[in-house]
Amino acid sequence: MTNEQLEVMRAIQKLKAKKLPCALATVIKVKGSAYRKEGAKMLIDEDGVTVGLISGGCLEADVAEIAKEVIETKTPIIKTYQLDEDEVWGLGLGCPGTVHIYIEPLMYIIQNIEEVDECAKEIASF
């Protein structure tokens, strides 16, 4: 497990302890080239504060805005971004490819809390 993944899990634990709503964005599919690959995660709280990265910086702000709606509606969404080198900041930077991101609300139902606690115990053993 990477340091970034540990940071995301610890942030989930902190928000869970305070019973604060949040969403988790996960890169689920990449076609072509992208800064991050499948499995990259970013946690977003109800204010749009993030932990973790899902791209080289060009998708995070938009995903955070969408995540706030996901938190409010409690409805997950798959967002697709088609990246073009010329479109990324208009500077010809970035990786041309398509990135699919699953954004899900984290709801603290009993089963979910137990699963997060179990993951936290596993993390603590590293």
PDB file of N, CA and C in Angstrom, residues 42-126:
ATOM      1  N   MET A  42      -9.145   9.457  -4.668  1.00  0.00           N
ATOM      2  CA  MET A  42      -9.161  10.776  -4.054  1.00  0.00           C
ATOM      3  C   MET A  42     -10.401  10.860  -3.171  1.00  0.00           C
ATOM      4  N   LEU A  43     -10.209  11.271  -1.929  1.00  0.00           N
ATOM      5  CA  LEU A  43     -11.311  11.471  -0.995  1.00  0.00           C
ATOM      6  C   LEU A  43     -11.707  12.935  -1.033  1.00  0.00           C
ATOM      7  N   ILE A  44     -13.013  13.193  -1.027  1.00  0.00           N
ATOM      8  CA  ILE A  44     -13.531  14.558  -1.072  1.00  0.00           C
ATOM      9  C   ILE A  44     -14.525  14.735   0.067  1.00  0.00           C
ATOM     10  N   ASP A  45     -14.349  15.794   0.877  1.00  0.00           N
ATOM     11  CA  ASP A  45     -15.339  16.043   1.932  1.00  0.00           C
ATOM     12  C   ASP A  45     -16.422  16.984   1.406  1.00  0.00           C
ATOM     13  N   GLU A  46     -17.407  17.272   2.243  1.00  0.00           N
ATOM     14  CA  GLU A  46     -18.557  18.061   1.799  1.00  0.00           C
ATOM     15  C   GLU A  46     -18.198  19.490   1.421  1.00  0.00           C
ATOM     16  N   ASP A  47     -17.019  19.969   1.828  1.00  0.00           N
ATOM     17  CA  ASP A  47     -16.560  21.312   1.462  1.00  0.00           C
ATOM     18  C   ASP A  47     -15.687  21.302   0.216  1.00  0.00           C
ATOM     19  N   GLY A  48     -15.432  20.116  -0.334  1.00  0.00           N
ATOM     20  CA  GLY A  48     -14.599  20.007  -1.523  1.00  0.00           C
ATOM     21  C   GLY A  48     -13.121  19.849  -1.228  1.00  0.00           C
ATOM     22  N   VAL A  49     -12.771  19.670   0.047  1.00  0.00           N
ATOM     23  CA  VAL A  49     -11.374  19.445   0.420  1.00  0.00           C
ATOM     24  C   VAL A  49     -11.009  18.017   0.023  1.00  0.00           C
ATOM     25  N   THR A  50      -9.833  17.849  -0.587  1.00  0.00           N
ATOM     26  CA  THR A  50      -9.449  16.549  -1.118  1.00  0.00           C
ATOM     27  C   THR A  50      -8.194  15.986  -0.456  1.00  0.00           C
ATOM     28  N   VAL A  51      -8.105  14.660  -0.504  1.00  0.00           N
ATOM     29  CA  VAL A  51      -6.910  13.924  -0.093  1.00  0.00           C
ATOM     30  C   VAL A  51      -6.664  12.898  -1.188  1.00  0.00           C
ATOM     31  N   GLY A  52      -5.448  12.881  -1.735  1.00  0.00           N
ATOM     32  CA  GLY A  52      -5.115  11.959  -2.817  1.00  0.00           C
ATOM     33  C   GLY A  52      -5.256  12.638  -4.175  1.00  0.00           C
ATOM     34  N   LEU A  53      -4.749  11.954  -5.197  1.00  0.00           N
ATOM     35  CA  LEU A  53      -4.790  12.495  -6.564  1.00  0.00           C
ATOM     36  C   LEU A  53      -5.315  11.453  -7.533  1.00  0.00           C
ATOM     37  N   ILE A  54      -6.059  11.917  -8.528  1.00  0.00           N
ATOM     38  CA  ILE A  54      -6.560  11.021  -9.576  1.00  0.00           C
ATOM     39  C   ILE A  54      -6.027  11.411 -10.946  1.00  0.00           C
ATOM     40  N   SER A  55      -5.275  12.519 -11.001  1.00  0.00           N
ATOM     41  CA  SER A  55      -4.668  12.963 -12.265  1.00  0.00           C
ATOM     42  C   SER A  55      -3.450  13.802 -11.921  1.00  0.00           C
ATOM     43  N   GLY A  56      -2.914  14.460 -12.914  1.00  0.00           N
ATOM     44  CA  GLY A  56      -1.780  15.342 -12.687  1.00  0.00           C
ATOM     45  C   GLY A  56      -2.191  16.714 -12.214  1.00  0.00           C
ATOM     46  N   GLY A  57      -3.454  16.871 -11.834  1.00  0.00           N
ATOM     47  CA  GLY A  57      -3.944  18.145 -11.324  1.00  0.00           C
ATOM     48  C   GLY A  57      -5.036  18.774 -12.157  1.00  0.00           C
ATOM     49  N   CYS A  58      -5.300  18.220 -13.333  1.00  0.00           N
ATOM     50  CA  CYS A  58      -6.277  18.865 -14.208  1.00  0.00           C
ATOM     51  C   CYS A  58      -7.713  18.392 -13.972  1.00  0.00           C
ATOM     52  N   LEU A  59      -7.931  17.299 -13.263  1.00  0.00           N
ATOM     53  CA  LEU A  59      -9.295  16.782 -13.055  1.00  0.00           C
ATOM     54  C   LEU A  59      -9.816  16.988 -11.635  1.00  0.00           C
ATOM     55  N   GLU A  60      -8.917  17.188 -10.696  1.00  0.00           N
ATOM     56  CA  GLU A  60      -9.291  17.198  -9.285  1.00  0.00           C
ATOM     57  C   GLU A  60     -10.375  18.216  -8.938  1.00  0.00           C
ATOM     58  N   ALA A  61     -10.261  19.442  -9.431  1.00  0.00           N
ATOM     59  CA  ALA A  61     -11.238  20.482  -9.084  1.00  0.00           C
ATOM     60  C   ALA A  61     -12.632  20.124  -9.601  1.00  0.00           C
ATOM     61  N   ASP A  62     -12.720  19.633 -10.824  1.00  0.00           N
ATOM     62  CA  ASP A  62     -14.028  19.271 -11.383  1.00  0.00           C
ATOM     63  C   ASP A  62     -14.614  18.077 -10.638  1.00  0.00           C
ATOM     64  N   VAL A  63     -13.790  17.082 -10.357  1.00  0.00           N
ATOM     65  CA  VAL A  63     -14.266  15.903  -9.628  1.00  0.00           C
ATOM     66  C   VAL A  63     -14.731  16.302  -8.225  1.00  0.00           C
ATOM     67  N   ALA A  64     -14.030  17.227  -7.582  1.00  0.00           N
ATOM     68  CA  ALA A  64     -14.436  17.677  -6.245  1.00  0.00           C
ATOM     69  C   ALA A  64     -15.814  18.332  -6.291  1.00  0.00           C
ATOM     70  N   GLU A  65     -16.087  19.113  -7.323  1.00  0.00           N
ATOM     71  CA  GLU A  65     -17.412  19.742  -7.461  1.00  0.00           C
ATOM     72  C   GLU A  65     -18.494  18.696  -7.674  1.00  0.00           C
ATOM     73  N   ILE A  66     -18.226  17.737  -8.525  1.00  0.00           N
ATOM     74  CA  ILE A  66     -19.194  16.656  -8.770  1.00  0.00           C
ATOM     75  C   ILE A  66     -19.402  15.846  -7.487  1.00  0.00           C
ATOM     76  N   ALA A  67     -18.328  15.618  -6.752  1.00  0.00           N
ATOM     77  CA  ALA A  67     -18.409  14.841  -5.510  1.00  0.00           C
ATOM     78  C   ALA A  67     -19.325  15.515  -4.484  1.00  0.00           C
ATOM     79  N   LYS A  68     -19.312  16.832  -4.447  1.00  0.00           N
ATOM     80  CA  LYS A  68     -20.203  17.530  -3.499  1.00  0.00           C
ATOM     81  C   LYS A  68     -21.666  17.217  -3.829  1.00  0.00           C
ATOM     82  N   GLU A  69     -21.985  17.125  -5.108  1.00  0.00           N
ATOM     83  CA  GLU A  69     -23.354  16.757  -5.515  1.00  0.00           C
ATOM     84  C   GLU A  69     -23.634  15.296  -5.172  1.00  0.00           C
ATOM     85  N   VAL A  70     -22.649  14.430  -5.370  1.00  0.00           N
ATOM     86  CA  VAL A  70     -22.795  13.013  -5.028  1.00  0.00           C
ATOM     87  C   VAL A  70     -23.057  12.864  -3.531  1.00  0.00           C
ATOM     88  N   ILE A  71     -22.342  13.632  -2.729  1.00  0.00           N
ATOM     89  CA  ILE A  71     -22.547  13.587  -1.273  1.00  0.00           C
ATOM     90  C   ILE A  71     -23.971  14.018  -0.937  1.00  0.00           C
ATOM     91  N   GLU A  72     -24.423  15.098  -1.566  1.00  0.00           N
ATOM     92  CA  GLU A  72     -25.755  15.628  -1.275  1.00  0.00           C
ATOM     93  C   GLU A  72     -26.868  14.670  -1.697  1.00  0.00           C
ATOM     94  N   THR A  73     -26.735  14.071  -2.890  1.00  0.00           N
ATOM     95  CA  THR A  73     -27.792  13.206  -3.418  1.00  0.00           C
ATOM     96  C   THR A  73     -27.648  11.752  -2.986  1.00  0.00           C
ATOM     97  N   LYS A  74     -26.444  11.414  -2.455  1.00  0.00           N
ATOM     98  CA  LYS A  74     -26.131  10.036  -2.063  1.00  0.00           C
ATOM     99  C   LYS A  74     -26.236   9.074  -3.245  1.00  0.00           C
ATOM    100  N   THR A  75     -25.936   9.605  -4.437  1.00  0.00           N
ATOM    101  CA  THR A  75     -26.031   8.820  -5.661  1.00  0.00           C
ATOM    102  C   THR A  75     -24.675   8.778  -6.362  1.00  0.00           C
ATOM    103  N   PRO A  76     -24.117   7.584  -6.557  1.00  0.00           N
ATOM    104  CA  PRO A  76     -22.829   7.490  -7.239  1.00  0.00           C
ATOM    105  C   PRO A  76     -22.950   7.832  -8.724  1.00  0.00           C
ATOM    106  N   ILE A  77     -21.809   8.150  -9.328  1.00  0.00           N
ATOM    107  CA  ILE A  77     -21.788   8.505 -10.744  1.00  0.00           C
ATOM    108  C   ILE A  77     -20.461   8.061 -11.345  1.00  0.00           C
ATOM    109  N   ILE A  78     -20.484   7.741 -12.626  1.00  0.00           N
ATOM    110  CA  ILE A  78     -19.247   7.520 -13.373  1.00  0.00           C
ATOM    111  C   ILE A  78     -19.077   8.719 -14.291  1.00  0.00           C
ATOM    112  N   LYS A  79     -17.962   9.403 -14.149  1.00  0.00           N
ATOM    113  CA  LYS A  79     -17.650  10.588 -14.959  1.00  0.00           C
ATOM    114  C   LYS A  79     -16.521  10.215 -15.908  1.00  0.00           C
ATOM    115  N   THR A  80     -16.700  10.546 -17.183  1.00  0.00           N
ATOM    116  CA  THR A  80     -15.693  10.250 -18.195  1.00  0.00           C
ATOM    117  C   THR A  80     -15.063  11.538 -18.682  1.00  0.00           C
ATOM    118  N   TYR A  81     -13.746  11.537 -18.705  1.00  0.00           N
ATOM    119  CA  TYR A  81     -12.984  12.689 -19.201  1.00  0.00           C
ATOM    120  C   TYR A  81     -12.174  12.243 -20.406  1.00  0.00           C
ATOM    121  N   GLN A  82     -12.360  12.941 -21.522  1.00  0.00           N
ATOM    122  CA  GLN A  82     -11.551  12.686 -22.710  1.00  0.00           C
ATOM    123  C   GLN A  82     -10.506  13.790 -22.777  1.00  0.00           C
ATOM    124  N   LEU A  83      -9.290  13.406 -22.484  1.00  0.00           N
ATOM    125  CA  LEU A  83      -8.208  14.377 -22.400  1.00  0.00           C
ATOM    126  C   LEU A  83      -7.514  14.507 -23.753  1.00  0.00           C
ATOM    127  N   ASP A  84      -7.211  15.719 -24.095  1.00  0.00           N
ATOM    128  CA  ASP A  84      -6.498  16.022 -25.333  1.00  0.00           C
ATOM    129  C   ASP A  84      -5.334  16.915 -24.954  1.00  0.00           C
ATOM    130  N   GLU A  85      -4.162  16.639 -25.467  1.00  0.00           N
ATOM    131  CA  GLU A  85      -2.986  17.429 -25.098  1.00  0.00           C
ATOM    132  C   GLU A  85      -3.208  18.919 -25.292  1.00  0.00           C
ATOM    133  N   ASP A  86      -3.911  19.318 -26.347  1.00  0.00           N
ATOM    134  CA  ASP A  86      -4.122  20.735 -26.604  1.00  0.00           C
ATOM    135  C   ASP A  86      -5.143  21.358 -25.666  1.00  0.00           C
ATOM    136  N   GLU A  87      -6.027  20.523 -25.108  1.00  0.00           N
ATOM    137  CA  GLU A  87      -7.079  21.052 -24.241  1.00  0.00           C
ATOM    138  C   GLU A  87      -6.621  21.237 -22.806  1.00  0.00           C
ATOM    139  N   VAL A  88      -5.603  20.500 -22.381  1.00  0.00           N
ATOM    140  CA  VAL A  88      -5.140  20.587 -21.003  1.00  0.00           C
ATOM    141  C   VAL A  88      -4.377  21.889 -20.822  1.00  0.00           C
ATOM    142  N   TRP A  89      -5.010  22.830 -20.201  1.00  0.00           N
ATOM    143  CA  TRP A  89      -4.472  24.157 -19.927  1.00  0.00           C
ATOM    144  C   TRP A  89      -4.126  24.933 -21.194  1.00  0.00           C
ATOM    145  N   GLY A  90      -4.477  24.408 -22.376  1.00  0.00           N
ATOM    146  CA  GLY A  90      -4.172  25.097 -23.616  1.00  0.00           C
ATOM    147  C   GLY A  90      -2.686  25.197 -23.896  1.00  0.00           C
ATOM    148  N   LEU A  91      -1.895  24.362 -23.238  1.00  0.00           N
ATOM    149  CA  LEU A  91      -0.449  24.463 -23.363  1.00  0.00           C
ATOM    150  C   LEU A  91       0.179  23.257 -24.055  1.00  0.00           C
ATOM    151  N   GLY A  92      -0.655  22.333 -24.507  1.00  0.00           N
ATOM    152  CA  GLY A  92      -0.091  21.132 -25.108  1.00  0.00           C
ATOM    153  C   GLY A  92       0.525  20.209 -24.069  1.00  0.00           C
ATOM    154  N   LEU A  93       0.129  20.343 -22.818  1.00  0.00           N
ATOM    155  CA  LEU A  93       0.651  19.500 -21.742  1.00  0.00           C
ATOM    156  C   LEU A  93      -0.335  18.390 -21.437  1.00  0.00           C
ATOM    157  N   GLY A  94       0.139  17.376 -20.818  1.00  0.00           N
ATOM    158  CA  GLY A  94      -0.759  16.330 -20.349  1.00  0.00           C
ATOM    159  C   GLY A  94      -0.649  15.071 -21.168  1.00  0.00           C
ATOM    160  N   CYS A  95      -1.532  14.160 -20.882  1.00  0.00           N
ATOM    161  CA  CYS A  95      -1.542  12.869 -21.547  1.00  0.00           C
ATOM    162  C   CYS A  95      -2.857  12.715 -22.295  1.00  0.00           C
ATOM    163  N   PRO A  96      -2.773  12.459 -23.598  1.00  0.00           N
ATOM    164  CA  PRO A  96      -4.015  12.256 -24.340  1.00  0.00           C
ATOM    165  C   PRO A  96      -4.590  10.877 -24.039  1.00  0.00           C
ATOM    166  N   GLY A  97      -5.779  10.842 -23.520  1.00  0.00           N
ATOM    167  CA  GLY A  97      -6.409   9.577 -23.190  1.00  0.00           C
ATOM    168  C   GLY A  97      -7.793   9.817 -22.614  1.00  0.00           C
ATOM    169  N   THR A  98      -8.463   8.736 -22.303  1.00  0.00           N
ATOM    170  CA  THR A  98      -9.792   8.806 -21.708  1.00  0.00           C
ATOM    171  C   THR A  98      -9.718   8.181 -20.321  1.00  0.00           C
ATOM    172  N   VAL A  99     -10.264   8.900 -19.335  1.00  0.00           N
ATOM    173  CA  VAL A  99     -10.232   8.448 -17.950  1.00  0.00           C
ATOM    174  C   VAL A  99     -11.666   8.357 -17.438  1.00  0.00           C
ATOM    175  N   HIS A 100     -12.013   7.201 -16.885  1.00  0.00           N
ATOM    176  CA  HIS A 100     -13.337   6.981 -16.286  1.00  0.00           C
ATOM    177  C   HIS A 100     -13.161   6.964 -14.773  1.00  0.00           C
ATOM    178  N   ILE A 101     -13.945   7.797 -14.093  1.00  0.00           N
ATOM    179  CA  ILE A 101     -13.822   7.921 -12.643  1.00  0.00           C
ATOM    180  C   ILE A 101     -15.164   7.615 -11.986  1.00  0.00           C
ATOM    181  N   TYR A 102     -15.138   6.689 -11.034  1.00  0.00           N
ATOM    182  CA  TYR A 102     -16.322   6.347 -10.253  1.00  0.00           C
ATOM    183  C   TYR A 102     -16.300   7.179  -8.981  1.00  0.00           C
ATOM    184  N   ILE A 103     -17.351   7.962  -8.773  1.00  0.00           N
ATOM    185  CA  ILE A 103     -17.446   8.820  -7.599  1.00  0.00           C
ATOM    186  C   ILE A 103     -18.621   8.309  -6.762  1.00  0.00           C
ATOM    187  N   GLU A 104     -18.310   7.867  -5.551  1.00  0.00           N
ATOM    188  CA  GLU A 104     -19.334   7.256  -4.704  1.00  0.00           C
ATOM    189  C   GLU A 104     -19.406   7.941  -3.352  1.00  0.00           C
ATOM    190  N   PRO A 105     -20.618   8.079  -2.824  1.00  0.00           N
ATOM    191  CA  PRO A 105     -20.730   8.624  -1.464  1.00  0.00           C
ATOM    192  C   PRO A 105     -20.322   7.551  -0.468  1.00  0.00           C
ATOM    193  N   LEU A 106     -19.634   7.959   0.582  1.00  0.00           N
ATOM    194  CA  LEU A 106     -19.324   7.010   1.648  1.00  0.00           C
ATOM    195  C   LEU A 106     -20.353   7.230   2.750  1.00  0.00           C
ATOM    196  N   MET A 107     -21.203   6.235   2.913  1.00  0.00           N
ATOM    197  CA  MET A 107     -22.255   6.327   3.910  1.00  0.00           C
ATOM    198  C   MET A 107     -21.915   5.382   5.041  1.00  0.00           C
ATOM    199  N   TYR A 108     -22.042   5.858   6.245  1.00  0.00           N
ATOM    200  CA  TYR A 108     -21.600   5.105   7.401  1.00  0.00           C
ATOM    201  C   TYR A 108     -22.714   4.256   7.983  1.00  0.00           C
ATOM    202  N   ILE A 109     -23.102   3.272   7.197  1.00  0.00           N
ATOM    203  CA  ILE A 109     -24.042   2.293   7.732  1.00  0.00           C
ATOM    204  C   ILE A 109     -23.227   1.312   8.569  1.00  0.00           C
ATOM    205  N   ILE A 110     -23.858   0.546   9.383  1.00  0.00           N
ATOM    206  CA  ILE A 110     -23.155  -0.345  10.304  1.00  0.00           C
ATOM    207  C   ILE A 110     -22.159  -1.240   9.560  1.00  0.00           C
ATOM    208  N   GLN A 111     -22.603  -1.873   8.496  1.00  0.00           N
ATOM    209  CA  GLN A 111     -21.716  -2.776   7.766  1.00  0.00           C
ATOM    210  C   GLN A 111     -20.513  -2.010   7.224  1.00  0.00           C
ATOM    211  N   ASN A 112     -20.748  -0.838   6.656  1.00  0.00           N
ATOM    212  CA  ASN A 112     -19.668  -0.040   6.091  1.00  0.00           C
ATOM    213  C   ASN A 112     -18.674   0.373   7.162  1.00  0.00           C
ATOM    214  N   ILE A 113     -19.160   0.791   8.305  1.00  0.00           N
ATOM    215  CA  ILE A 113     -18.277   1.201   9.401  1.00  0.00           C
ATOM    216  C   ILE A 113     -17.391   0.037   9.819  1.00  0.00           C
ATOM    217  N   GLU A 114     -17.955  -1.147   9.912  1.00  0.00           N
ATOM    218  CA  GLU A 114     -17.172  -2.309  10.303  1.00  0.00           C
ATOM    219  C   GLU A 114     -16.104  -2.612   9.260  1.00  0.00           C
ATOM    220  N   GLU A 115     -16.439  -2.475   7.984  1.00  0.00           N
ATOM    221  CA  GLU A 115     -15.462  -2.722   6.922  1.00  0.00           C
ATOM    222  C   GLU A 115     -14.326  -1.705   6.982  1.00  0.00           C
ATOM    223  N   VAL A 116     -14.650  -0.440   7.183  1.00  0.00           N
ATOM    224  CA  VAL A 116     -13.619   0.597   7.273  1.00  0.00           C
ATOM    225  C   VAL A 116     -12.744   0.353   8.498  1.00  0.00           C
ATOM    226  N   ASP A 117     -13.354  -0.012   9.621  1.00  0.00           N
ATOM    227  CA  ASP A 117     -12.576  -0.305  10.828  1.00  0.00           C
ATOM    228  C   ASP A 117     -11.622  -1.471  10.586  1.00  0.00           C
ATOM    229  N   GLU A 118     -12.090  -2.500   9.913  1.00  0.00           N
ATOM    230  CA  GLU A 118     -11.253  -3.654   9.625  1.00  0.00           C
ATOM    231  C   GLU A 118     -10.067  -3.257   8.747  1.00  0.00           C
ATOM    232  N   CYS A 119     -10.316  -2.434   7.736  1.00  0.00           N
ATOM    233  CA  CYS A 119      -9.236  -1.943   6.876  1.00  0.00           C
ATOM    234  C   CYS A 119      -8.241  -1.117   7.686  1.00  0.00           C
ATOM    235  N   ALA A 120      -8.751  -0.302   8.592  1.00  0.00           N
ATOM    236  CA  ALA A 120      -7.872   0.527   9.418  1.00  0.00           C
ATOM    237  C   ALA A 120      -6.972  -0.338  10.288  1.00  0.00           C
ATOM    238  N   LYS A 121      -7.503  -1.426  10.814  1.00  0.00           N
ATOM    239  CA  LYS A 121      -6.691  -2.338  11.619  1.00  0.00           C
ATOM    240  C   LYS A 121      -5.585  -2.967  10.774  1.00  0.00           C
ATOM    241  N   GLU A 122      -5.923  -3.330   9.533  1.00  0.00           N
ATOM    242  CA  GLU A 122      -4.925  -3.908   8.628  1.00  0.00           C
ATOM    243  C   GLU A 122      -3.836  -2.873   8.329  1.00  0.00           C
ATOM    244  N   ILE A 123      -4.234  -1.643   8.092  1.00  0.00           N
ATOM    245  CA  ILE A 123      -3.276  -0.581   7.798  1.00  0.00           C
ATOM    246  C   ILE A 123      -2.343  -0.377   8.986  1.00  0.00           C
ATOM    247  N   ALA A 124      -2.900  -0.397  10.185  1.00  0.00           N
ATOM    248  CA  ALA A 124      -2.098  -0.174  11.388  1.00  0.00           C
ATOM    249  C   ALA A 124      -1.020  -1.252  11.556  1.00  0.00           C
ATOM    250  N   SER A 125      -1.245  -2.419  10.975  1.00  0.00           N
ATOM    251  CA  SER A 125      -0.268  -3.504  11.125  1.00  0.00           C
ATOM    252  C   SER A 125       0.935  -3.360  10.187  1.00  0.00           C
ATOM    253  N   PHE A 126       0.883  -2.407   9.259  1.00  0.00           N
ATOM    254  CA  PHE A 126       1.999  -2.219   8.317  1.00  0.00           C
ATOM    255  C   PHE A 126       3.158  -1.513   8.949  1.00  0.00           C
TER     256      PHE A 126
END
